[in-house]
Short mmCIF file of C-alpha atoms in Angstrom, two decimals:
data_model
loop_
_atom_site.label_atom_id
_atom_site.label_comp_id
_atom_site.label_asym_id
_atom_site.label_seq_id
_atom_site.Cartn_x
_atom_site.Cartn_y
_atom_site.Cartn_z
CA MET A 78 -37.42 4.46 -20.23
CA SER A 79 -38.60 7.98 -19.64
CA ASN A 80 -39.59 9.99 -17.23
CA PRO A 81 -42.93 12.14 -16.18
CA ARG A 82 -41.59 15.02 -18.57
CA GLY A 83 -41.16 12.84 -21.07
CA GLU A 84 -37.18 12.44 -20.93
CA ASP A 85 -35.08 9.50 -21.25
CA ALA A 86 -33.92 8.68 -17.30
CA PRO A 87 -30.60 7.53 -16.82
CA ALA A 88 -30.13 3.53 -16.69
CA LYS A 89 -29.92 2.55 -13.09
CA ARG A 90 -26.42 1.34 -12.59
CA GLY A 91 -25.16 -0.65 -9.04
CA PRO A 92 -21.83 -1.15 -7.92
CA ALA A 93 -18.90 -2.26 -10.18
CA ARG A 94 -16.82 -5.54 -9.67
CA LEU A 95 -13.65 -4.54 -8.49
CA THR A 96 -11.13 -6.01 -11.63
CA GLY A 97 -7.38 -4.68 -10.35
CA PRO A 98 -5.62 -6.31 -7.51
CA VAL A 99 -5.26 -5.15 -4.34
CA LEU A 100 -1.83 -3.60 -3.59
CA ALA A 101 -0.26 -3.81 -0.02
CA GLY A 102 2.37 -1.31 1.31
CA VAL A 103 4.43 -3.44 3.57
CA LEU A 104 7.39 -2.88 5.67
CA PRO A 105 10.10 -5.21 7.17
CA ARG A 106 9.01 -4.73 11.10
CA GLN A 107 5.10 -4.11 10.18
CA PRO A 108 2.65 -6.03 12.54
CA VAL A 109 0.69 -8.57 10.26
CA ALA A 110 -1.97 -7.18 10.85
CA VAL A 111 -1.69 -4.96 7.44
CA ILE A 112 -0.96 -8.18 5.15
CA GLU A 113 -3.68 -10.03 6.93
CA LYS A 114 -6.40 -7.64 5.62
CA ALA A 115 -4.56 -7.23 2.35
CA ALA A 116 -5.10 -10.83 2.01
CA GLU A 117 -9.04 -10.78 2.93
CA VAL A 118 -10.06 -8.14 0.77
CA ALA A 119 -8.10 -9.56 -2.11
CA LEU A 120 -9.16 -13.52 -1.29
CA SER A 121 -12.81 -12.18 -0.39
CA ALA A 122 -13.14 -10.46 -4.13
CA GLY A 123 -11.38 -12.94 -5.61
CA LEU A 124 -8.49 -10.68 -6.39
CA GLU A 125 -4.62 -10.71 -7.34
CA LEU A 126 -2.38 -9.51 -4.05
CA VAL A 127 0.71 -7.08 -4.80
CA LEU A 128 2.99 -6.67 -1.97
CA ALA A 129 5.30 -3.55 -2.39
CA PHE A 130 7.66 -2.68 -0.29
CA ALA A 131 9.23 0.92 -1.21
CA ASP A 132 12.81 1.17 -0.66
CA VAL A 133 14.12 4.89 0.33
CA THR A 134 17.53 4.51 -0.25
CA SER A 135 16.80 4.15 -4.06
CA PHE A 136 14.93 6.15 -6.42
CA PRO A 137 13.14 5.68 -9.81
CA ALA A 138 15.56 6.00 -12.78
CA ALA A 139 14.75 8.10 -15.67
CA GLY A 140 12.01 7.05 -17.98
CA ASP A 141 10.58 4.46 -15.04
CA ARG A 142 7.02 5.52 -14.65
CA ASP A 143 5.98 3.38 -11.95
CA GLY A 144 8.99 2.95 -9.54
CA HIS A 145 9.82 -0.79 -10.02
CA LEU A 146 11.50 -1.39 -13.10
CA ALA A 147 14.49 0.59 -13.13
CA ALA A 148 15.93 2.44 -10.05
CA GLU A 149 19.37 3.73 -8.98
CA PRO A 150 20.82 3.84 -5.67
CA ILE A 151 20.71 7.49 -3.51
CA ASP A 152 24.04 6.59 -2.49
CA PRO A 153 25.97 5.10 -5.69
CA ASP A 154 28.89 4.22 -3.02
CA GLY A 155 26.27 1.92 -1.02
CA ILE A 156 26.18 3.07 2.23
CA ASP A 157 22.91 0.66 2.61
CA ASP A 158 23.89 -2.35 0.31
CA ASP A 159 21.86 -4.45 2.06
CA ALA A 160 18.75 -3.25 0.73
CA ALA A 161 18.22 -6.51 -1.64
CA ALA A 162 18.74 -8.34 1.72
CA ILE A 163 16.16 -6.87 3.50
CA SER A 164 13.58 -6.91 0.65
CA GLU A 165 14.31 -10.58 0.44
CA ALA A 166 13.67 -11.01 4.00
CA LEU A 167 10.62 -9.52 3.90
CA ARG A 168 9.13 -11.50 0.69
CA SER A 169 10.46 -14.75 2.76
CA ARG A 170 8.17 -13.67 5.78
CA ILE A 171 5.32 -12.85 3.63
CA ALA A 172 5.54 -15.93 1.82
CA ASP A 173 5.59 -17.61 5.53
CA GLN A 174 1.97 -16.05 6.69
CA LEU A 175 0.62 -16.55 3.51
CA ASP A 176 1.44 -20.37 2.06
CA GLY A 177 -1.24 -22.59 2.18
CA THR A 178 -4.18 -19.59 1.72
CA GLY A 179 -4.76 -20.48 -1.80
CA LEU A 180 -4.24 -17.04 -2.29
CA GLN A 181 -2.06 -15.58 -5.75
CA TRP A 182 -0.04 -12.84 -4.66
CA THR A 183 3.11 -11.07 -5.96
CA PHE A 184 5.93 -9.06 -3.97
CA VAL A 185 7.44 -6.22 -5.46
CA THR A 186 10.10 -3.83 -4.48
CA LEU A 187 9.88 -0.29 -5.75
CA ALA A 188 12.13 2.55 -5.25
CA GLY A 189 12.09 5.88 -3.47
CA GLU A 190 9.45 7.66 -1.18
CA PRO A 191 6.46 5.22 -0.33
CA ALA A 192 3.34 7.36 -0.80
CA ARG A 193 4.71 8.39 -4.46
CA SER A 194 6.18 4.97 -5.48
CA LEU A 195 2.67 3.15 -4.13
CA GLY A 196 0.83 4.97 -5.86
CA ARG A 197 2.30 5.58 -9.07
CA TYR A 198 2.59 1.96 -9.08
CA ALA A 199 -1.22 1.34 -8.33
CA ALA A 200 -2.04 3.34 -11.16
CA SER A 201 0.31 1.38 -13.49
CA ILE A 202 -0.96 -2.17 -12.37
CA ASN A 203 -4.77 -0.57 -12.29
CA ALA A 204 -4.96 -1.57 -8.63
CA SER A 205 -8.58 -1.62 -7.35
CA MET A 206 -7.59 -0.41 -4.08
CA ILE A 207 -4.52 0.05 -1.42
CA VAL A 208 -4.30 -0.91 1.71
CA VAL A 209 -1.79 0.08 4.41
CA GLY A 210 -1.09 0.25 8.42
CA THR A 211 -1.17 3.97 10.22
CA LYS A 212 1.59 4.74 11.93
CA GLU A 213 1.92 3.27 15.33
CA HIS A 214 1.87 4.55 18.50
CA GLY A 215 4.37 5.99 20.82
CA LEU A 216 6.83 8.64 20.75
CA GLY A 217 9.41 7.22 17.98
CA PRO A 218 6.28 6.89 15.06
CA LYS A 219 4.61 10.21 16.37
CA PHE A 220 8.56 12.24 15.97
CA GLU A 221 9.08 10.31 12.39
CA GLY A 222 5.49 11.18 11.10
CA LEU A 223 6.46 14.89 12.04
CA VAL A 224 9.68 15.04 10.34
CA THR A 225 8.11 12.28 6.98
CA GLY A 226 4.27 12.61 7.16
CA SER A 227 2.03 9.83 6.69
CA VAL A 228 1.98 7.38 3.98
CA ALA A 229 -1.77 6.64 4.39
CA LEU A 230 -3.00 10.28 4.89
CA HIS A 231 -0.94 11.55 1.65
CA LEU A 232 -2.13 8.39 -0.52
CA ALA A 233 -6.01 8.92 0.82
CA HIS A 234 -5.78 12.71 -0.17
CA ARG A 235 -4.31 11.87 -3.70
CA GLN A 236 -5.11 8.65 -5.50
CA ASN A 237 -7.91 8.01 -7.76
CA CYS A 238 -9.07 3.99 -5.86
CA PRO A 239 -9.63 3.73 -2.46
CA VAL A 240 -6.63 3.18 0.71
CA LEU A 241 -7.78 1.13 3.31
CA MET A 242 -6.11 1.99 6.36
CA VAL A 243 -5.09 -0.55 8.96
CA PRO A 244 -4.96 0.74 12.79
CA LEU A 245 -2.05 -0.43 14.29
CA GLY A 246 -0.83 -0.38 17.80
CA ARG A 247 -3.74 0.10 20.35
CA HIS A 248 -6.04 2.78 20.94
CA ASP A 249 -6.97 4.75 24.48
CA PRO A 250 -10.33 5.50 24.27
CA SER A 251 -9.96 7.19 27.08
CA ARG A 252 -7.52 9.93 25.66
CA ASP A 253 -10.36 10.60 23.11
CA GLN A 254 -12.01 12.71 25.75
#
């Protein structure tokens, strides 16, 4: 097809189909909204859901590019030996929440800082999207945000795939003015 100048016009493309899994970052005491929204997106698009917990008490071992296959504890003496129990309890809670949905899902434990490990893992599995929760409201989460930063914002600024941020906690519109 050519335009009035006789040049070939580029082929018109529609939106591409999502093909990679939906990756959701999860935490032990996180509200269920993050898993619900990630499951809704994955189910609607007919995609697998991968739920990932980033264990900050470990770091990716040398040669491990995605933070999933090999990890080393930060403290070899094991002050946080319950990391495996925390991960298993979280996987069990997710299984209870997603039981009966018909959704294909998997759970992985990643090593290291959450934003970096989620970003590396998303690239390694060619994720269509990353779903994370925002910081909850309150003094504790605000202080933690000052110290550690926001995983959601870090991902939103540094990823090649879309990042869906699920708002957590109540929002008071009167404070916007």
